[in-house]
Each structure stands twice: as structure tokens, then as C-alpha cells.
mmCIF file of C-alpha atoms in Angstrom:
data_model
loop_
_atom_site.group_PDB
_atom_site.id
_atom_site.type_symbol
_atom_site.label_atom_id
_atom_site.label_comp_id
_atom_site.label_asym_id
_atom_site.label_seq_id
_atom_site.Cartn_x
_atom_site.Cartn_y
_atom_site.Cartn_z
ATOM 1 C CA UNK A 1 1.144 167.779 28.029
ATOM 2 C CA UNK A 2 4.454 167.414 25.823
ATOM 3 C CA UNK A 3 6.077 169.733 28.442
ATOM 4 C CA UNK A 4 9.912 168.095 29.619
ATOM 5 C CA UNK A 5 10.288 166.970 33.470
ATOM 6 C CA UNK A 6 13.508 168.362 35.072
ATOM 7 C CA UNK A 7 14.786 166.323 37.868
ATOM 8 C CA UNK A 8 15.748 167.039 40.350
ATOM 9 C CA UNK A 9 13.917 170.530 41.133
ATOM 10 C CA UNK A 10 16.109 171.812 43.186
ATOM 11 C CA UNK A 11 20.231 170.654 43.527
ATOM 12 C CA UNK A 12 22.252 172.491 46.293
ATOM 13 C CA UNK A 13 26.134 171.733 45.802
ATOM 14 C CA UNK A 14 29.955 173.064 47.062
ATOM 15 C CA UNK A 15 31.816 175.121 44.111
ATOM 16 C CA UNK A 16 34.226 172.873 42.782
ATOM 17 C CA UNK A 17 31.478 170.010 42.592
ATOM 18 C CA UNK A 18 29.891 168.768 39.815
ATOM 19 C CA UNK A 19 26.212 169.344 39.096
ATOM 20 C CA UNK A 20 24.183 166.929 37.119
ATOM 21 C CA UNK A 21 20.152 167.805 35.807
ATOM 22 C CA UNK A 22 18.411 165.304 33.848
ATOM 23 C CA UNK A 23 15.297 165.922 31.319
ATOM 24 C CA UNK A 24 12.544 163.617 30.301
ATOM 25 C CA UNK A 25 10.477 164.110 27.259
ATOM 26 C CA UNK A 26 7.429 162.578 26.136
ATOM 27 C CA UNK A 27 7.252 162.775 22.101
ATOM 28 C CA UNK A 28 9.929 162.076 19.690
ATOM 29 C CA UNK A 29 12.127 165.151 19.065
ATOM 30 C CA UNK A 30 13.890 166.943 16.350
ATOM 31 C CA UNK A 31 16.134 168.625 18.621
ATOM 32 C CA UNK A 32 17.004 169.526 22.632
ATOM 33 C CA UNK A 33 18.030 172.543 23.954
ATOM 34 C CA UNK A 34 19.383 173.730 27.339
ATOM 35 C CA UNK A 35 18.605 177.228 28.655
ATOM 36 C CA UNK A 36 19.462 178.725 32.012
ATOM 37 C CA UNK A 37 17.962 181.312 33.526
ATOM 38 C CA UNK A 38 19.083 183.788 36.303
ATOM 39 C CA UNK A 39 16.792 185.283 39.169
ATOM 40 C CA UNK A 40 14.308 187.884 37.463
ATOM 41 C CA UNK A 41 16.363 187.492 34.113
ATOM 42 C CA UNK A 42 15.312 185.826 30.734
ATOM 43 C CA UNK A 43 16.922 182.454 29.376
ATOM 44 C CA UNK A 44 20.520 182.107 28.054
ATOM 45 C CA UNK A 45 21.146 179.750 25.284
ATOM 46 C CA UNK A 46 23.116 177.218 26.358
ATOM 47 C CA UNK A 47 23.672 174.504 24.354
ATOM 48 C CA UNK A 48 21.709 172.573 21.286
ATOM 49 C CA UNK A 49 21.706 168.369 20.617
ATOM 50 C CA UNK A 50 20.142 167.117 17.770
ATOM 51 C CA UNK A 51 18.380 163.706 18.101
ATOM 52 C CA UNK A 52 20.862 161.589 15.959
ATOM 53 C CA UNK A 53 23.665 162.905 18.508
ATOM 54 C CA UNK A 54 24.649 161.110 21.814
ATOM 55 C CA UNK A 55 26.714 163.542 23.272
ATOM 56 C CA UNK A 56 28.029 167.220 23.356
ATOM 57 C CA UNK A 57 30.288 169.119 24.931
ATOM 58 C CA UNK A 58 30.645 173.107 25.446
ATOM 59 C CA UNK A 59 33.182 174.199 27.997
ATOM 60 C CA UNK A 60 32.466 172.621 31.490
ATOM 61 C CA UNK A 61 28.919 171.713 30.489
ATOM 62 C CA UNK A 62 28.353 168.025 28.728
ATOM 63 C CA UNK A 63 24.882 166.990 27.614
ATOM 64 C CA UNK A 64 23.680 163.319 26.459
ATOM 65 C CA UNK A 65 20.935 162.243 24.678
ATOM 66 C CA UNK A 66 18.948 159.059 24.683
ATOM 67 C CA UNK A 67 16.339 159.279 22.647
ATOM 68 C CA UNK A 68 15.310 155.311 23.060
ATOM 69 C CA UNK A 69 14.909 156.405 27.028
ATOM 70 C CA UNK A 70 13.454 160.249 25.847
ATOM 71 C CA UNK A 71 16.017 161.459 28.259
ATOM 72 C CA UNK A 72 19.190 163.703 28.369
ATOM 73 C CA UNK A 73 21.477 164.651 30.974
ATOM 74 C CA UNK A 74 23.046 168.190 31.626
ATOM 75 C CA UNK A 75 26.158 168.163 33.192
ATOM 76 C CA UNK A 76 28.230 171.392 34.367
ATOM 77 C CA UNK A 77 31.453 170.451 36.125
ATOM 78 C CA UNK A 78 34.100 171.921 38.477
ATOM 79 C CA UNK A 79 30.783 174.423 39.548
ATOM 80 C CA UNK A 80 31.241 178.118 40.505
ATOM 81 C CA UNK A 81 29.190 180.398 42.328
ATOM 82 C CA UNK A 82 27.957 182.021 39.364
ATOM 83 C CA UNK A 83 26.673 178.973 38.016
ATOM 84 C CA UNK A 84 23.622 179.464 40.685
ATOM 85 C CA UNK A 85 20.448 179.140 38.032
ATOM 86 C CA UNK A 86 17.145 177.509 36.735
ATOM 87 C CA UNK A 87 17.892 175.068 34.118
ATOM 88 C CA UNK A 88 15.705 174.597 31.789
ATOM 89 C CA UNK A 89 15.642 171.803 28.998
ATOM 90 C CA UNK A 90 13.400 172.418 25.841
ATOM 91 C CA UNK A 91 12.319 169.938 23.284
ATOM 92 C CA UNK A 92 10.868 170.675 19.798
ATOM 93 C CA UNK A 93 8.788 167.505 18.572
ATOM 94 C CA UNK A 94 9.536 165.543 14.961
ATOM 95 C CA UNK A 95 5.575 166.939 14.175
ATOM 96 C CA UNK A 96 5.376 169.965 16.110
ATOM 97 C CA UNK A 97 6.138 173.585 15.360
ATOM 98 C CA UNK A 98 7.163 174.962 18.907
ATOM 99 C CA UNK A 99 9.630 174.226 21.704
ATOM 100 C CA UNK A 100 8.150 172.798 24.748
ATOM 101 C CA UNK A 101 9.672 173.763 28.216
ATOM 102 C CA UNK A 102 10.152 171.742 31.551
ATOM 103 C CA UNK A 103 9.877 173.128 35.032
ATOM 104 C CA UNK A 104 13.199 173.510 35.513
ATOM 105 C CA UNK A 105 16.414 172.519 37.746
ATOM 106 C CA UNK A 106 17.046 175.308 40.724
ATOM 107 C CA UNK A 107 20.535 175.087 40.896
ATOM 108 C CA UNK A 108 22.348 176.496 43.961
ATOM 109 C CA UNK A 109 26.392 176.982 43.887
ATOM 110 C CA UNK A 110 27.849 177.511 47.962
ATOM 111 C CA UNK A 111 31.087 179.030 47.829
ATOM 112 C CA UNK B 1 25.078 195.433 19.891
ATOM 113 C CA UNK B 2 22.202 192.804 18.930
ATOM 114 C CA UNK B 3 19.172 191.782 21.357
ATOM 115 C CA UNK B 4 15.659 191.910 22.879
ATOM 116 C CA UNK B 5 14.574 194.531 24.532
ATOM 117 C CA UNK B 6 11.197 194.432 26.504
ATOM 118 C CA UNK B 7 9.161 197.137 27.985
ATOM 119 C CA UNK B 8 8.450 197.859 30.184
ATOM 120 C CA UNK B 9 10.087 195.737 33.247
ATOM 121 C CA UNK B 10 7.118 196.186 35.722
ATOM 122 C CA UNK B 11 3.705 197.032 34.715
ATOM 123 C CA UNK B 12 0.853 196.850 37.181
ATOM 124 C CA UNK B 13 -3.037 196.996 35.431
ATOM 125 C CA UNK B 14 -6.208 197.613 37.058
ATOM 126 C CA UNK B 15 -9.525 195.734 37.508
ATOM 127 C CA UNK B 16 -11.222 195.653 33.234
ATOM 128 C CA UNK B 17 -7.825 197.242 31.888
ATOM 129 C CA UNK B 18 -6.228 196.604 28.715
ATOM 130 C CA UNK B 19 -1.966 196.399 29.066
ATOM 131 C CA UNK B 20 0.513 196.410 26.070
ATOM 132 C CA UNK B 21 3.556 194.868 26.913
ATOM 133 C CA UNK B 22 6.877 195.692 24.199
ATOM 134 C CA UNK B 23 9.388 193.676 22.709
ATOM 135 C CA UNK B 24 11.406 194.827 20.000
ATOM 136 C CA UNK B 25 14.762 193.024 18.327
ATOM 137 C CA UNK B 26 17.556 194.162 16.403
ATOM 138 C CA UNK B 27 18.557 190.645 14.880
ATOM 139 C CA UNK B 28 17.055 190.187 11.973
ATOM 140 C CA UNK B 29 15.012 187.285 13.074
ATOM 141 C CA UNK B 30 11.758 186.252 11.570
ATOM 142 C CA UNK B 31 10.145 184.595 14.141
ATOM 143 C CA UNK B 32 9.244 185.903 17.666
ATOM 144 C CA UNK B 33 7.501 184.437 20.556
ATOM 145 C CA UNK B 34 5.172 185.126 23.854
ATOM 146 C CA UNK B 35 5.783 183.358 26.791
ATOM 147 C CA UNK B 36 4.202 182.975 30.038
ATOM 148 C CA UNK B 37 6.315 181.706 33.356
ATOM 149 C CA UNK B 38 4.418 181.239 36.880
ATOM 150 C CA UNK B 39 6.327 179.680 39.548
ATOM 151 C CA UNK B 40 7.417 176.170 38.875
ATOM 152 C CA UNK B 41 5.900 175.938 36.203
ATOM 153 C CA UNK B 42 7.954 176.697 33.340
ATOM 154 C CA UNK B 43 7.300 178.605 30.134
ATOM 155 C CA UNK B 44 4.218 178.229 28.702
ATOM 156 C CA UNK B 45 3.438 179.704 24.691
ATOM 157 C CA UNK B 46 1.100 182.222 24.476
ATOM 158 C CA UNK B 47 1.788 183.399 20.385
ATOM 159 C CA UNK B 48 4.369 183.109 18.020
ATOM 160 C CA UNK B 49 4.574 184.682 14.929
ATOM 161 C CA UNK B 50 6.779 183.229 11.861
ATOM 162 C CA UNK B 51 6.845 186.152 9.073
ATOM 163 C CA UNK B 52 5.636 189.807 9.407
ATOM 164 C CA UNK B 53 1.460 190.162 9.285
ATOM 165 C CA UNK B 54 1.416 186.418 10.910
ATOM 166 C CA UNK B 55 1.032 184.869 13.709
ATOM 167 C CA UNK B 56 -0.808 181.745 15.463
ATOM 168 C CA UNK B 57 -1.952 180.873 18.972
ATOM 169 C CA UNK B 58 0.151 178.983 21.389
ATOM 170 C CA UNK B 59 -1.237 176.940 24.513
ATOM 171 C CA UNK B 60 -2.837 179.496 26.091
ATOM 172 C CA UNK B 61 -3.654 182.222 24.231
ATOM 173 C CA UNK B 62 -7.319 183.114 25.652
ATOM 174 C CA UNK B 63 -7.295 186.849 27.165
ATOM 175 C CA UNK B 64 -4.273 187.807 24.990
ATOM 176 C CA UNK B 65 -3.706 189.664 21.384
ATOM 177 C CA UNK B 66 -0.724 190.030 19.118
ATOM 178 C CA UNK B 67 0.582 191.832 16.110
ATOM 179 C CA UNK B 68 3.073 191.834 13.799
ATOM 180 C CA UNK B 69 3.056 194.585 11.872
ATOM 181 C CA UNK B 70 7.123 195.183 11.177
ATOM 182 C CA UNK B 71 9.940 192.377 11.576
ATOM 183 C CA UNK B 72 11.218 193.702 14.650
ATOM 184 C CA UNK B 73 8.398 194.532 16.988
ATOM 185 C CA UNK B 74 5.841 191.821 18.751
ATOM 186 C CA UNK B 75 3.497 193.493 21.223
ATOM 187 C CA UNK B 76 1.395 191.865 23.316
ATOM 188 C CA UNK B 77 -1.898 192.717 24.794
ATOM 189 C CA UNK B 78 -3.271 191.219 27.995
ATOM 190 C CA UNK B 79 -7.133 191.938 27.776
ATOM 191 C CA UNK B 80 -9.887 192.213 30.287
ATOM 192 C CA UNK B 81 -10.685 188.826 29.243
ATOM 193 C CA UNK B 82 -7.329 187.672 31.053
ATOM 194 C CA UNK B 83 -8.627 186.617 34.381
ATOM 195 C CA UNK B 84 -5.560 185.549 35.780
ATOM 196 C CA UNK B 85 -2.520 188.210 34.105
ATOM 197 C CA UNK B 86 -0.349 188.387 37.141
ATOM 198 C CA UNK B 87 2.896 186.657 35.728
ATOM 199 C CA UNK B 88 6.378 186.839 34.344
ATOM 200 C CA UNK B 89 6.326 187.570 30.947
ATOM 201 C CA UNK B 90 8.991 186.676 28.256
ATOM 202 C CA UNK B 91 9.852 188.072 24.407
ATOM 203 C CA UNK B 92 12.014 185.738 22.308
ATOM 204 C CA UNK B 93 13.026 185.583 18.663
ATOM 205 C CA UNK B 94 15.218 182.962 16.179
ATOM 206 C CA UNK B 95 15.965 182.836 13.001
ATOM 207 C CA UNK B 96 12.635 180.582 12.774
ATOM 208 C CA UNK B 97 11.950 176.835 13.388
ATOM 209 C CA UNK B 98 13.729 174.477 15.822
ATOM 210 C CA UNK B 99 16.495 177.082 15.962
ATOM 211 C CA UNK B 100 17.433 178.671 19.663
ATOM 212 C CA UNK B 101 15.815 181.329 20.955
ATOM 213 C CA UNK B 102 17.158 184.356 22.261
ATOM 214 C CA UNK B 103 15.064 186.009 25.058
ATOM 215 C CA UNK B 104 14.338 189.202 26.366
ATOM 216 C CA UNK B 105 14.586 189.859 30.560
ATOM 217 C CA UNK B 106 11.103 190.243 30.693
ATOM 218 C CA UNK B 107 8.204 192.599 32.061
ATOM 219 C CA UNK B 108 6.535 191.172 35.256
ATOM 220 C CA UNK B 109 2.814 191.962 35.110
ATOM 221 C CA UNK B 110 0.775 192.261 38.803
ATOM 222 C CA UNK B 111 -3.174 193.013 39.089
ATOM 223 C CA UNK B 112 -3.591 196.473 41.285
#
């Protein structure tokens, strides 16, 4: 399977925290994307790296990129309750033609 | 104000039925997508379809049809054949390729 592995599957944090998912790929990749998804909802765009990038940043979320490891990090920080989500990273291969999906992150926010 | 609408949001089908789930878009995209999400297991392809009167077979695409008949409609069928239908289903377009993908808030399909 080409499919990403989320760790950890399930992150339970205080608001104000940070909250850091990470995403390992198998293939080499043209592109990673982060999606979150709310309970019974469909996936929200979150943020796009490209595989000659190291690093981006989009409000309080950062994401990295290793391609030598096939890993990448998503981190949101100060956390709020309405951060509470499934994150989802999604890789599209150098020689495929479709985004493959990983299980997911289950993220939990306590006020 | 631009987006994916899928129809409907709960659909239940009996024993040797044939369902049609919608998704229609209003972006302008050219290529839309099928996906299938079970629990903890992420999104799995069904079809995808790049240009109107196209379309090609995902990962699992046995017990489903497609069509693409106009740029902003993508219905998909869950046949008899479909042994195992009850699921989340999700609709989601892009302006084609690696781009990202814009999703409906799905139809969640259960067996009667």
C-alpha cells in the first residue's frame, strides 16, 4: 500500500498547548498535503509542501518535510478547542496520478 | 458562493438494490473524485474522473459505477455487486493533478 501512516492516532492535549502529528510515506512524492476533518464533515484544505521545500508555515500551523526520512511533521500551536479534528496527511507520488491518504491523527482540544 | 454539494446526506439501500449517490460543484474544476472512508482507515479512491466523458478506476472500484456526463456533476452508483456498501462516502474536485482537493460533507450509506 502507498497509503501515509499518521502517528500518533489519537493526541489528547490542554488549549493553549501545542499539538504535533507526524506522517510517513512510502514512495517518493511530488507533493504533501494536510487535510483536517471534523466529526461527520468532509476534509478542509489545510496546507500544501512541495518536495523541494523543508518547511511552511500558515498561521499557527507549521509543517516540515524530509523527504530523505519520507516524513513530515504537522504542527498547530497555542491549540483551541475548535482545533478538535482528524488530521489527515496526503501524498501524491513522483509516478502516480492520485493522492494517497493516511489513517489519520484524532486530535482532541480540552478547554 | 463556490463548493460541493452531495446528496443526499443519509441514504439507506436494501438487500440487491442499486443507490445513486450526488455530487455536483460550482468551481469550475475538471477533475472530481470518489472516496470511500471506514473507520480508521482513511480514504480510500474509488473513481476519479479528469475531463468530462472520462474517468478511470481507483483502488477499489469493484461494485461501483461512475459518469461524467457534464463538468459539474459525478454520480456514483453502488451496485448489487457491492457486498460491503455501508460507509462514509466523499465527493471532491481540483483544478486537476497534484492540486488540493476540495470536498464535499458527504452521504453516509447503511445496508437496511
Amino acid at each position: 500500500s502507498q497509503q501515509g501512516e499518521e502517528d500518533p492516532q489519537a493526541l489528547s492535549i490542554q488549549e493553549g498547548e501545542n499539538a504535533t502529528m507526524n506522517c510517513s510515506y512510502k514512495t517518493s512524492i511530488n507533493n504533501l498535503q494536510w487535510y483536517r476533518q471534523n466529526s461527520g464533515r468532509g476534509l478542509v484544505h489545510l496546507i500544501l509542501i512541495r518536495s523541494n521545500e523543508r518547511e511552511k508555515h500558515s498561521g499557527r500551523l507549521r509543517v516540515t518535510l524530509d523527504t530523505s526520512k519520507k516524513s513530515s511533521s504537522l504542527l498547530i500551536t497555542a491549540s483551541r478547542a475548535a482545533d478538535t479534528a482528524s488530521y489527515f496527511c496526503a501524498t501524491f507520488p513522483n509516478t502516480g496520478n492520485q493522492f494517497y491518504f493516511g489513517t489519520g491523527t484524532s486530535l482532541t482540544v480540552i478547554p | 458562493d463556490g463548493g460541493i454539494t452531495q446528496s443526499p446526506k443519509y441514504l439507506f439501500r436494501k438487500e440487491g438494490q442499486n443507490v445513486t449517490l450526488s455530487c455536483e460543484q460550482n468551481l469550475n474544476h475538471d477533475a472530481m473524485y470518489w472516496y470511500r472512508q471506514d473507520p480508521g482507515q482513511g480514504l480510500r479512491l474509488i473513481y476519479y474522473s479528469q475531463i468530462v466523458n472520462d474517468f478511470q478506476k481507483g483502488d477499489i472500484a469493484e461494485g461501483y459505477s461512475v459518469s461524467r456526463e457534464k463538468k459539474e456533476s459525478f454520480p456514483l452508483t453502488v451496485t448489487s455487486a457491492q457486498k460491503n456498501p455501508t460507509a462514509f462516502y466523499l465527493c471532491a474536485s481540483s483544478q486537476g493533478g497534484n492540486q488540493p482537493q476540495h470536498f464535499g460533507d458527504g452521504t453516509r450509506l447503511s445496508i437496511l
